[in-house]
Coordinates of C-alpha atoms in Angstrom, one line a residue:
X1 CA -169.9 36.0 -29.2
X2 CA -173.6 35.1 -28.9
X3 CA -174.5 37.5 -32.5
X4 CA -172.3 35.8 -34.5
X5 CA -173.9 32.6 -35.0
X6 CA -176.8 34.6 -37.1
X7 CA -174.6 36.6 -39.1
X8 CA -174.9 33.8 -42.0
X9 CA -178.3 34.1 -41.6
X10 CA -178.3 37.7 -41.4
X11 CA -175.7 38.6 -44.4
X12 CA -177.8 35.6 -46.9
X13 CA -180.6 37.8 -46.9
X14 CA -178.8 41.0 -47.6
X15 CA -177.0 40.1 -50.5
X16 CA -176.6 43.5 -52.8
X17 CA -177.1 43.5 -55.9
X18 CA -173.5 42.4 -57.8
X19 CA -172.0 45.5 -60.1
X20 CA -170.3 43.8 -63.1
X21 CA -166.9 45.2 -64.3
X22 CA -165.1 44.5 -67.8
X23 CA -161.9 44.6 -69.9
X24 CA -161.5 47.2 -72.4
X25 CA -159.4 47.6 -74.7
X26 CA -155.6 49.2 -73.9
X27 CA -155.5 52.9 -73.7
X28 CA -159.2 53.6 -72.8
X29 CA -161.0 56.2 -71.6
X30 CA -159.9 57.3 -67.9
X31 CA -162.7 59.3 -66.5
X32 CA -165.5 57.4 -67.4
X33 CA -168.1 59.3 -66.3
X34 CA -166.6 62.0 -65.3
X35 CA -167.2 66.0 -67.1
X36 CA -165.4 65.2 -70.3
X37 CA -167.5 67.1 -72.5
X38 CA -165.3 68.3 -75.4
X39 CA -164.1 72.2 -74.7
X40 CA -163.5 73.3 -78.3
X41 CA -162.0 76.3 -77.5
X42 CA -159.3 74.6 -75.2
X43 CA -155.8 75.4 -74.7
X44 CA -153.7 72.7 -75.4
X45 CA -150.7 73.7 -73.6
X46 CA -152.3 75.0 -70.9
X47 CA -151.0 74.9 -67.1
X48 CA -153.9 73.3 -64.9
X49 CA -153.8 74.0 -61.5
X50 CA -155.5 71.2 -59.0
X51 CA -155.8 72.0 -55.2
X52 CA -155.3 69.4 -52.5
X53 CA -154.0 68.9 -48.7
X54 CA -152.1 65.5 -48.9
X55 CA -148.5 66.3 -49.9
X56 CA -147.3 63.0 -50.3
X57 CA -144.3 62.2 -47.8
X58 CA -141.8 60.6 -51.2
X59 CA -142.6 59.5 -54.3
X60 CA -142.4 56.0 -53.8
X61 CA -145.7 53.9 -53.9
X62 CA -143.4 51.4 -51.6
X63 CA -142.8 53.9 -49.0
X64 CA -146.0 54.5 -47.7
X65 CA -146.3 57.6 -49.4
X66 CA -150.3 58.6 -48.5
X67 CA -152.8 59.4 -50.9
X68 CA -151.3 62.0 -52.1
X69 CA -149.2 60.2 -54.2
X70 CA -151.9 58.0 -55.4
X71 CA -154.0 61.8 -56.2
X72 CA -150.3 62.8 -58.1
X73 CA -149.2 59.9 -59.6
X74 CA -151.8 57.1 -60.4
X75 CA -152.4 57.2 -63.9
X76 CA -150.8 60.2 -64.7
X77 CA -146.8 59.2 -63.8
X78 CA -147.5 55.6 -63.6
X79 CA -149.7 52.8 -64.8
X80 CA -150.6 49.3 -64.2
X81 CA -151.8 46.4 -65.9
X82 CA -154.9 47.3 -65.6
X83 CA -156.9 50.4 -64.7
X84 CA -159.2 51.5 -62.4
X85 CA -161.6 54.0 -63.6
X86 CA -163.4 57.3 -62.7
X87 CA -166.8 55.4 -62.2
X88 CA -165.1 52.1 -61.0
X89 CA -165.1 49.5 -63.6
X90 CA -162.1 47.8 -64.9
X91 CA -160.4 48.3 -68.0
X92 CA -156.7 47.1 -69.8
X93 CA -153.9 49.6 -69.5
X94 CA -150.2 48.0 -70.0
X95 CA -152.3 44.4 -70.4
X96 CA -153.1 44.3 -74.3
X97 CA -154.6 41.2 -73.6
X98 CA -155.4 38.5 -70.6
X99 CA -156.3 34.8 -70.6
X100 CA -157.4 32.4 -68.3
X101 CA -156.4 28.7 -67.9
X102 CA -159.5 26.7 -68.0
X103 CA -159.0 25.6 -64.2
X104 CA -158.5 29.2 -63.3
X105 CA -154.8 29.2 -62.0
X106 CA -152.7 30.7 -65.1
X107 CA -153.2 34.3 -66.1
X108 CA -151.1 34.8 -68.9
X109 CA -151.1 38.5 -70.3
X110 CA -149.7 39.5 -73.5
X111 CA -148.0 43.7 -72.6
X112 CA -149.1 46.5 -75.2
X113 CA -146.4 46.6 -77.8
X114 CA -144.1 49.7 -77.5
X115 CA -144.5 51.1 -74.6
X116 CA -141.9 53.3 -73.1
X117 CA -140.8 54.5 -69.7
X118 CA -139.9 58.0 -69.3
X119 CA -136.1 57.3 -69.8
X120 CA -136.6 55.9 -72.9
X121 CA -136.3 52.2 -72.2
X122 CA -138.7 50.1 -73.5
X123 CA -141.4 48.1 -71.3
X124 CA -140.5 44.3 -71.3
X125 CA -142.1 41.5 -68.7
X126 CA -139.1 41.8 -66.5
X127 CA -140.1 45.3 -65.2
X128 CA -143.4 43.8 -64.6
X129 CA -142.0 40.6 -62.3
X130 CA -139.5 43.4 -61.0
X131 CA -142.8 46.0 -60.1
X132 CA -144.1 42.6 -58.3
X133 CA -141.2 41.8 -56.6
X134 CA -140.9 45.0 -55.1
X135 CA -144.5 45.2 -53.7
X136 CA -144.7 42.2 -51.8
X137 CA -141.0 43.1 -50.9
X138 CA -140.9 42.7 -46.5
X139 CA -139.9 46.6 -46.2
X140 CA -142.5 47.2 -48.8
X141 CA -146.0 49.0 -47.5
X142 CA -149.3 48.7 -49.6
X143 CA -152.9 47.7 -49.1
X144 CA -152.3 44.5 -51.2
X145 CA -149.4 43.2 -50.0
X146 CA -150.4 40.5 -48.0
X147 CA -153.5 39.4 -50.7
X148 CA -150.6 38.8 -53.4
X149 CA -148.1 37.7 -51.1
X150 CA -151.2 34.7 -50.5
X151 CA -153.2 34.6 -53.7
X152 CA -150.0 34.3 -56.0
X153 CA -147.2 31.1 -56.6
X154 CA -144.9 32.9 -59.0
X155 CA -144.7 35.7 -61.6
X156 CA -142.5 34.8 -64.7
X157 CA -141.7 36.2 -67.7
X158 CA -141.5 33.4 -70.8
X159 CA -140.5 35.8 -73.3
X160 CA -140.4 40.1 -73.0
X161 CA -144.0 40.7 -73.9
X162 CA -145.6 38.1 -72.0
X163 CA -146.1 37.7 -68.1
X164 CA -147.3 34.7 -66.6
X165 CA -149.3 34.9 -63.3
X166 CA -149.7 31.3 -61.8
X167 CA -152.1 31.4 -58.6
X168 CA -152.5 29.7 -55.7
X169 CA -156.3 29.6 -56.2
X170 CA -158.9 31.1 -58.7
X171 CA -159.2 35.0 -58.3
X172 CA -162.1 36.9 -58.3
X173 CA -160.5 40.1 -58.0
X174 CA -157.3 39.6 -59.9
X175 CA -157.8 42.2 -62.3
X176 CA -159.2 44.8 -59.7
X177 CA -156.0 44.2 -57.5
X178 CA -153.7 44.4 -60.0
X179 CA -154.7 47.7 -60.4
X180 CA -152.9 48.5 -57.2
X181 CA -149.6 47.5 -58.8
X182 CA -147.5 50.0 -60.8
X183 CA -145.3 49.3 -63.1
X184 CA -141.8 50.8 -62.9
X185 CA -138.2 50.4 -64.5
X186 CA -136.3 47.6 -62.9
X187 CA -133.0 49.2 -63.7
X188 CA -134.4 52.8 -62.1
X189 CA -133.2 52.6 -58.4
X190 CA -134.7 54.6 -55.4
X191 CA -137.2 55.9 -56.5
X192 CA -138.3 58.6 -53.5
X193 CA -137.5 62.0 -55.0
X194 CA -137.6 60.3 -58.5
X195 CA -140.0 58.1 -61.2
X196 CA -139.4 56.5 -64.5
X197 CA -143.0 55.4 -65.1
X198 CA -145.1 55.1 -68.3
X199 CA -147.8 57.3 -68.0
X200 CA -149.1 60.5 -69.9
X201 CA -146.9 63.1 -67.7
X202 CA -142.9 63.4 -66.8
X203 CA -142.2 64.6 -62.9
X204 CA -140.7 68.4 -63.3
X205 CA -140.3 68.8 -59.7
X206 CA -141.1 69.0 -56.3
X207 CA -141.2 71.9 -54.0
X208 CA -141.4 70.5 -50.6
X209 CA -144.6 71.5 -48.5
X210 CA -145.7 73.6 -51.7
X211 CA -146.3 71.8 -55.0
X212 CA -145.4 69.1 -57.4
X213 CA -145.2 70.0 -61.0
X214 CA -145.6 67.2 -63.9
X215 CA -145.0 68.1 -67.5
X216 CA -146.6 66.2 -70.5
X217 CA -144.9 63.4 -71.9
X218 CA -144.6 64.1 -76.0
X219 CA -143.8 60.0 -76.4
X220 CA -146.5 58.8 -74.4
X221 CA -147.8 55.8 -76.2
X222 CA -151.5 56.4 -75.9
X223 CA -153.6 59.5 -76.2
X224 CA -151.9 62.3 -75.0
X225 CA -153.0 65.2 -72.3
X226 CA -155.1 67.6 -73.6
X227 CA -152.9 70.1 -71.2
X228 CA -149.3 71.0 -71.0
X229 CA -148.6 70.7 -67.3
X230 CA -150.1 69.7 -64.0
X231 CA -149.5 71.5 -61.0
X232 CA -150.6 69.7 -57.2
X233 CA -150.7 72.8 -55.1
X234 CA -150.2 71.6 -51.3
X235 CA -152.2 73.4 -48.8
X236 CA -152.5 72.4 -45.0
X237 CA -155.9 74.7 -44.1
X238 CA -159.1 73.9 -46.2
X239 CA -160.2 77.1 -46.1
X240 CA -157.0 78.0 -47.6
X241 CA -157.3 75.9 -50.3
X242 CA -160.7 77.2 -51.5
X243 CA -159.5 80.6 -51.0
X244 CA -156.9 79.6 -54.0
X245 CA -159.6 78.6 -56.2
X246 CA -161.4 82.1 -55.9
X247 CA -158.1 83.7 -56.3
X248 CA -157.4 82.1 -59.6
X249 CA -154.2 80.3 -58.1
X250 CA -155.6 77.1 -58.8
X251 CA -158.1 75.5 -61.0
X252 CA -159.4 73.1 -59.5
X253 CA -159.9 71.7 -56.1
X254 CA -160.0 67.4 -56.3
X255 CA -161.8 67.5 -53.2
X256 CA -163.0 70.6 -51.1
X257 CA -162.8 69.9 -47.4
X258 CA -163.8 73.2 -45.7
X259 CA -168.2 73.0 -46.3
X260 CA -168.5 76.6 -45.0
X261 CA -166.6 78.1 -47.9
X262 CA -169.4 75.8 -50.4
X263 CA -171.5 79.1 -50.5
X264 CA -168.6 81.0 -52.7
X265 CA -169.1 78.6 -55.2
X266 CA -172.6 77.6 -55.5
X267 CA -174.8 79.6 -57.9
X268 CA -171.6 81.8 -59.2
X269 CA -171.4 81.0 -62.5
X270 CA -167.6 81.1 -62.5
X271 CA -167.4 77.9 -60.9
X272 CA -168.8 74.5 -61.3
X273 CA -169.4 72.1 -58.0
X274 CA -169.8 68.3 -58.0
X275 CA -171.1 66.6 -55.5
X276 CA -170.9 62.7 -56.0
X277 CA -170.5 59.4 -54.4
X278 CA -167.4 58.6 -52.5
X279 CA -165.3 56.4 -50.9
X280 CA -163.5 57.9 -48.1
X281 CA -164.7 56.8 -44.7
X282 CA -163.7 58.6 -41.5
X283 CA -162.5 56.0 -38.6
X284 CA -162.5 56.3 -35.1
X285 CA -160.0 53.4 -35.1
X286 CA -158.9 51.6 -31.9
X287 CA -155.8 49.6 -31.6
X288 CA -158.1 46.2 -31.0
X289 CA -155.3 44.7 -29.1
X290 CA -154.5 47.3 -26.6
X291 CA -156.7 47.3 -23.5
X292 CA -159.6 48.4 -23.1
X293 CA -160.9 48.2 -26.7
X294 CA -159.7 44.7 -26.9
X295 CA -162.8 44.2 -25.7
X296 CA -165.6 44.3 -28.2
X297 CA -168.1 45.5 -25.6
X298 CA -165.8 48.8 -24.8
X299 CA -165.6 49.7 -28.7
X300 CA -169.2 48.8 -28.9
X301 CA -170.0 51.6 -26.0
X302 CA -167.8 54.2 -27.8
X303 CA -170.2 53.4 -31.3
X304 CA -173.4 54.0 -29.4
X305 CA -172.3 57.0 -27.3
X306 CA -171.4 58.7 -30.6
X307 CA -174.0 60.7 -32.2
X308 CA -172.9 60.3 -35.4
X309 CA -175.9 62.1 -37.5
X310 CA -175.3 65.4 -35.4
X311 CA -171.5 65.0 -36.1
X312 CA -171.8 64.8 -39.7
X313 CA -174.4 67.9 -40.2
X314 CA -172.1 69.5 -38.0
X315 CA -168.9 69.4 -40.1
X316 CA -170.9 68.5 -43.4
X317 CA -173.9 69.9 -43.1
X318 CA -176.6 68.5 -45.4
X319 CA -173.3 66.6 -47.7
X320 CA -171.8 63.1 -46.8
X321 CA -173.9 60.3 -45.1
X322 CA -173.6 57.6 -42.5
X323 CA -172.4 53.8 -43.1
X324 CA -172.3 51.3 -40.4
X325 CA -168.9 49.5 -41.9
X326 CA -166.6 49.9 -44.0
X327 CA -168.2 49.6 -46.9
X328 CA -170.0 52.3 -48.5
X329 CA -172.3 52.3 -50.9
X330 CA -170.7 52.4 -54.3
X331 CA -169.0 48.8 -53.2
X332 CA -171.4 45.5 -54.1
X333 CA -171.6 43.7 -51.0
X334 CA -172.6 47.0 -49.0
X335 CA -175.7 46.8 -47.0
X336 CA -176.9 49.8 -44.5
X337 CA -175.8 48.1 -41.2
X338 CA -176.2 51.7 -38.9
X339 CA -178.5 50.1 -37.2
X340 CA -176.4 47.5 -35.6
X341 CA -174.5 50.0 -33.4
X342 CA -177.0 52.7 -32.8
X343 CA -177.0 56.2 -31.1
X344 CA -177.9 55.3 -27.6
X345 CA -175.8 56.9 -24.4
X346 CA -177.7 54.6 -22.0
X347 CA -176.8 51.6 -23.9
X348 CA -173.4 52.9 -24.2
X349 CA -173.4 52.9 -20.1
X350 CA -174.8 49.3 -19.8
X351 CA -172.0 48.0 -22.1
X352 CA -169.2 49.7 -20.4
X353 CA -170.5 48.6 -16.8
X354 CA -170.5 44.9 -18.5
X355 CA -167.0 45.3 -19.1
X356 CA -166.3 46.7 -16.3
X357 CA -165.7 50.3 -17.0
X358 CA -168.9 51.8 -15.0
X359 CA -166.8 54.8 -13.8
X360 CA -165.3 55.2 -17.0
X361 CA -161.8 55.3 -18.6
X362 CA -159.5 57.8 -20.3
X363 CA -157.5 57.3 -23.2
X364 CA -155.8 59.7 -25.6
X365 CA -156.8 60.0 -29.0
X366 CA -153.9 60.7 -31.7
X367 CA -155.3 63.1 -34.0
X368 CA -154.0 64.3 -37.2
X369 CA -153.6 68.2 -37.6
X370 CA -155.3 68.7 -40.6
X371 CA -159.3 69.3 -41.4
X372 CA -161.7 67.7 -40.7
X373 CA -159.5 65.7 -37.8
X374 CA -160.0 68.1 -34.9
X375 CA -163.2 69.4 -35.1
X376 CA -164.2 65.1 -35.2
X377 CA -161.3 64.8 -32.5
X378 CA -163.7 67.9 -30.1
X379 CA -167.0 66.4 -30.7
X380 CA -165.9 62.5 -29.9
X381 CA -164.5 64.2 -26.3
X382 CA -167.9 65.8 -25.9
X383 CA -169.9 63.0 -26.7
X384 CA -168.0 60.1 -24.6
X385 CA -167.7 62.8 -21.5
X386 CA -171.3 61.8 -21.5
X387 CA -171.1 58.0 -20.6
X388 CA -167.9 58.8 -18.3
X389 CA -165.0 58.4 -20.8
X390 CA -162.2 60.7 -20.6
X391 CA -160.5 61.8 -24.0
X392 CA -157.2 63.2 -24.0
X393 CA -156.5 65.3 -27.7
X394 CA -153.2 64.6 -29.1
X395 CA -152.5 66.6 -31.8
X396 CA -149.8 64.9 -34.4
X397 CA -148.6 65.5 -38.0
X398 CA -149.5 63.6 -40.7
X399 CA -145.8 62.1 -40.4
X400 CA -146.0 61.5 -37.1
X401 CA -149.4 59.8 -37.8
X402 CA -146.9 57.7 -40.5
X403 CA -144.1 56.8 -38.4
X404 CA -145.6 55.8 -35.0
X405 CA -149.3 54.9 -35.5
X406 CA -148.7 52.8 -39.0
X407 CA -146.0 51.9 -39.0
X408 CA -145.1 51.1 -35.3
X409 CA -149.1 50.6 -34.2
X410 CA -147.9 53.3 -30.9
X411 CA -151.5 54.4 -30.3
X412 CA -154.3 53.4 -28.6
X413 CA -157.3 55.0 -30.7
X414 CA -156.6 58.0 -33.2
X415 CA -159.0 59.5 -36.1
X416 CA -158.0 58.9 -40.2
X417 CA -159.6 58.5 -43.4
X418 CA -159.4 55.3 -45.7
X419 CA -160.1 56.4 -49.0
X420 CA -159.7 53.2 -50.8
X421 CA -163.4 51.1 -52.2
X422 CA -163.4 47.2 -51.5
X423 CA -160.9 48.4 -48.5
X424 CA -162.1 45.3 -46.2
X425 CA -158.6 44.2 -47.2
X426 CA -156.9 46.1 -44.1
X427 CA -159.1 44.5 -42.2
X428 CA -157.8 41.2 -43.7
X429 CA -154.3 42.1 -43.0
X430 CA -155.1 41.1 -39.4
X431 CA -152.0 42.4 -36.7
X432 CA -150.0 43.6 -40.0
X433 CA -152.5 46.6 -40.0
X434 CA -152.3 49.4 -37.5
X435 CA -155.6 48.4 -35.6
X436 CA -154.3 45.1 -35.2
X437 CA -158.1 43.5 -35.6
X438 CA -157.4 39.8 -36.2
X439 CA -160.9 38.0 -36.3
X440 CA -160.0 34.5 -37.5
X441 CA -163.4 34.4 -39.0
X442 CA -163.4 37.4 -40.7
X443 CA -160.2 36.9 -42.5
X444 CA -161.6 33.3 -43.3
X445 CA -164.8 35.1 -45.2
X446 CA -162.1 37.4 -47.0
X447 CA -159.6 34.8 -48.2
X448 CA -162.9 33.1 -49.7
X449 CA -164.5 35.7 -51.2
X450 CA -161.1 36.0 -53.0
X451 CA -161.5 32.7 -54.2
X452 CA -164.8 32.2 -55.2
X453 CA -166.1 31.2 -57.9
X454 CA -168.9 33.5 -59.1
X455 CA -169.6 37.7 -58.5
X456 CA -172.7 36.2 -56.5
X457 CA -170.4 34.1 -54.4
X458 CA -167.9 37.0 -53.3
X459 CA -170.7 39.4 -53.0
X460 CA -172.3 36.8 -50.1
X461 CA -169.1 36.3 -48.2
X462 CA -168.6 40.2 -48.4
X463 CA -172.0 40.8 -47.3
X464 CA -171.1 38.3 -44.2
X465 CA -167.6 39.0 -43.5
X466 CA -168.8 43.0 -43.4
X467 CA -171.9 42.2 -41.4
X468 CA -169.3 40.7 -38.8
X469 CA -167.3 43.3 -38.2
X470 CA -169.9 45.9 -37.8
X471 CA -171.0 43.6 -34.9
X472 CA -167.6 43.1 -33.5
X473 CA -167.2 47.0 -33.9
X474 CA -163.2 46.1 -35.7
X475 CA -163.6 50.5 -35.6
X476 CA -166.4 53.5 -35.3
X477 CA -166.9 54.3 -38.9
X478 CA -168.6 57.8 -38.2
X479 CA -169.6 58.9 -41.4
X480 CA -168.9 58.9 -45.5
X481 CA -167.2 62.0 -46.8
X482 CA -169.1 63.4 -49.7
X483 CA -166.9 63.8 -52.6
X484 CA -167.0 67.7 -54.0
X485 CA -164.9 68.4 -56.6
X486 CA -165.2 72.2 -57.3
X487 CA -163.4 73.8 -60.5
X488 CA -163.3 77.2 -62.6
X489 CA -166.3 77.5 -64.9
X490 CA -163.4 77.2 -67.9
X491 CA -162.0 73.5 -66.8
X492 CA -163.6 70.4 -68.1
X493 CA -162.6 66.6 -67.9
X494 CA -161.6 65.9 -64.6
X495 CA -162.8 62.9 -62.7
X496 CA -165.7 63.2 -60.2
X497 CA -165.4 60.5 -58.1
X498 CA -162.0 60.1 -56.3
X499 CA -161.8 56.7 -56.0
X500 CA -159.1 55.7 -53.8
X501 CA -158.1 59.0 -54.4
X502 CA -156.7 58.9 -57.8
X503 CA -157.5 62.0 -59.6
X504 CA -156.1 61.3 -63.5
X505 CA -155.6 64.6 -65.4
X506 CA -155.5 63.8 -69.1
X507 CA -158.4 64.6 -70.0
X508 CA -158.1 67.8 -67.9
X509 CA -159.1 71.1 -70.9
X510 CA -159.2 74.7 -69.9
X511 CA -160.7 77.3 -72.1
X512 CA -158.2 79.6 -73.7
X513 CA -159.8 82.6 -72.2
X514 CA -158.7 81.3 -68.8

């Protein structure tokens, strides 16, 4: 195409400004900057109910599960080698230590001494080449897959407390992606409707399309909850799920999607609402290789007959804001590229005339059942109706969405949220991802960035590789969720800011009045 010539040009003078991350030491502070003030009067047993709408599907991080097994799990049932925090720096969990070979190939990391999993066998290196193993497995789904199936030669383990990562190149982001990787028994079997993980909390059960209970683990080997028990309560409506929160059901809500029930909360001294950055981006995502949005022009007309600024007010009202990619704002190489595919019906026309669509088209968009999905699923019909395009609602579950969309790539556009930060990876993943977007040039940018060989060096080839796709329009990214996390006046130390929607309890204290 005739832009992409400049985007060097174009991303070299957009460089953002690179946000450092460091190792900790083991056992460190999860919520980094999230409300952890101390609540002397707290309840250390108490039951803390937390509010959410993604059940996951199983309990295997394998499986595809959704993110509501990453909200459940991450941190609290399982752990990694290292840890991802509350305000997105990187920090030692099961890693005591890491070293580098001096040409940057060997990671060699040294496990925290006696560590348990929940059945009471003891962590060795094997579990964490067998945790490996089973990630990059071919049945095996995750967002990472394919970056360690290409960034690493071999896992082995020289003795039981060490673990030797040899690479295929330097990595950047070795850490950060091994964050991604839990750590479970080897000898522990399916683990679906089960765990034997290392974290603070034991699964006590699950109550299909209800709630998932966890129960505090008294030989965890770091600092243990300052609660007795989490409860997920699984709702399916948003505004039932605040409506639980002023009932007392629940404690929490890890992130309140229904903004017309906001009022309840703000001002009423009983509650407390956050309102911070986030990560989760809601897509208008095409299958790129199923006509017509194989061609760049057609998804380019969608973008620009999308008013996106009067469909966020609309379901966010004055919360939430607009990217141009996939990036937001929190990630490094993020720069504000709205303006590539802007608001503008007539050039919407002109580019689907171009491509040969002046009458128009119809498709049908699979839409997920759940908030915000429809309402974004109505306004996208009204707004394309405008320029001549025909869109047919398609209402699905969220298992549905699983099965034939993900998994099987059976769609030809459909609405979701990707909650994940530094999520240009699915984009990376090329066919193996549901919109199938497989820009040789792109995914060249990506594998570099991986590989390069300062912060300022990724951060450019981000910057690039992002300024791209925005141009090629990969998807319509239609706005940023704001990230509200609204609790009972009596509940401190839960995370604020969701990312890739881990929500780690620990530090969770409720008041014993409550």
């Amino acid at each position: 195409m005739t832009t992409r010539r400049l985007l060097a040009t174009l991303a070299s003078l957009a460089v953002a400004a690179v946000t450092l991350t460091g190792c900790g030491p083991s056992g460190s502070d999860s919520s980094a900057d999230g409300p952890v003030a101390e609540n002397a009067a707290y309840d250390p047993n108490a039951t803390i109910g937390i509010g959410s709408l993604y059940e996951p599907t199983s309990l295997s991080n394998v499986a595809g599960a959704g993110q509501g097994l990453t909200e459940a799990f991450y941190g609290n049932v399982y752990e990694a080698l290292f840890k991802l925090n509350d305000d997105g720096s990187v920090t030692n969990a099961l890693a005591d230590k890491a070293t580098t070979s001096d040409d940057g190939r060997t990671i060699t990391i040294t496990l925290v001494d006696g560590v348990k999993f929940h059945s009471g066998k003891s962590l060795t290196s094997a579990d964490v080449v067998a945790s490996y193993e089973r990630a990059i497995a071919d049945d095996a789904q995750g967002s990472r897959k394919s970056i360690y199936k290409s960034s690493i030669a071999s896992v082995t383990a020289p003795d039981a407390s060490t673990v030797v990562f040899q690479l295929v190149e330097p990595w950047i982001s070795f850490e950060y992606d091994m964050t991604y990787l839990w750590i479970v028994n080897t000898d522990a079997g399916d683990l679906k409707e089960t765990e034997d993980g290392t974290g603070p909390y034991v699964f006590e059960g699950w109550v299909r399309g209800n709630s998932i209970s966890l129960k505090r683990s008294n030989d965890y080997w770091g600092p243990a909850a300052t609660n007795g028990e989490i409860v997920f309560h699984y709702f399916t409506d948003a505004s039932a799920l605040s409506n639980a929160l002023l009932s007392g059901e629940i404690d929490v809500i890890a992130a309140l999607q229904s903004p017309d029930t906001l009022s309840q909360f703000e001002g009423n001294d009983d509650y407390v609402v956050n309102d911070s950055p986030s990560t989760t981006k809601e897509l208008l995502a095409f299958n790129d290789h199923a006509a017509p949005f194989d061609d760049t022009r057609v998804r380019r007309a969608i973008y620009s007959a999308i008013d996106r600024k009067k469909l966020l007010e609309s379901i966010w009202g004055d919360h939430g804001m607009l990217v141009g990619s996939m990036v937001p704002p929190t990630d490094a190489w993020y720069v504000d590229l709205n303006a590539v595919n802007p608001y503008d019906p007539e050039l919407s026309k002109k580019l689907l005339a171009e491509a040969g669509h002046a009458d128009g088209f119809e498709f049908v968009l699979d839409t997920p059942t759940y908030d915000p999905h429809p309402a974004v699923a109505e306004f996208v019909k009204s707004e394309l109706a405008k320029v001549g395009v025909t869109v047919d609602i398609n209402l699905i579950s969220a298992d549905e969405w699983y099965s034939r969309v993900y998994e099987k790539h059976d769609f030809v556009a459909t609405l979701q949220e990707h909650v994940n930060d530094r999520d240009l990876a699915f984009y990376a993943r090329g066919r193996d991802m549901y919109f199938e977007w497989d820009d040789a040039d792109f995914i060249r940018l990506f594998n570099e960035s991986e590989h390069a060989a300062t912060l300022e060096d990724q951060t450019a080839k981000l910057v690039e590789a992002n300024t791209l796709m925005a141009h090629e329009a990969a998807s319509v990214w239609l706005y940023l969720y704001p990230q509200i996390v609204v609790s009972s006046a009596d509940v401190t130390g839960y995370p604020l800011h969701g990312l890739n929607s881990q929500f780690y309890a620990s530090t969770i204290q409720k008041s014993e009045r409550g």
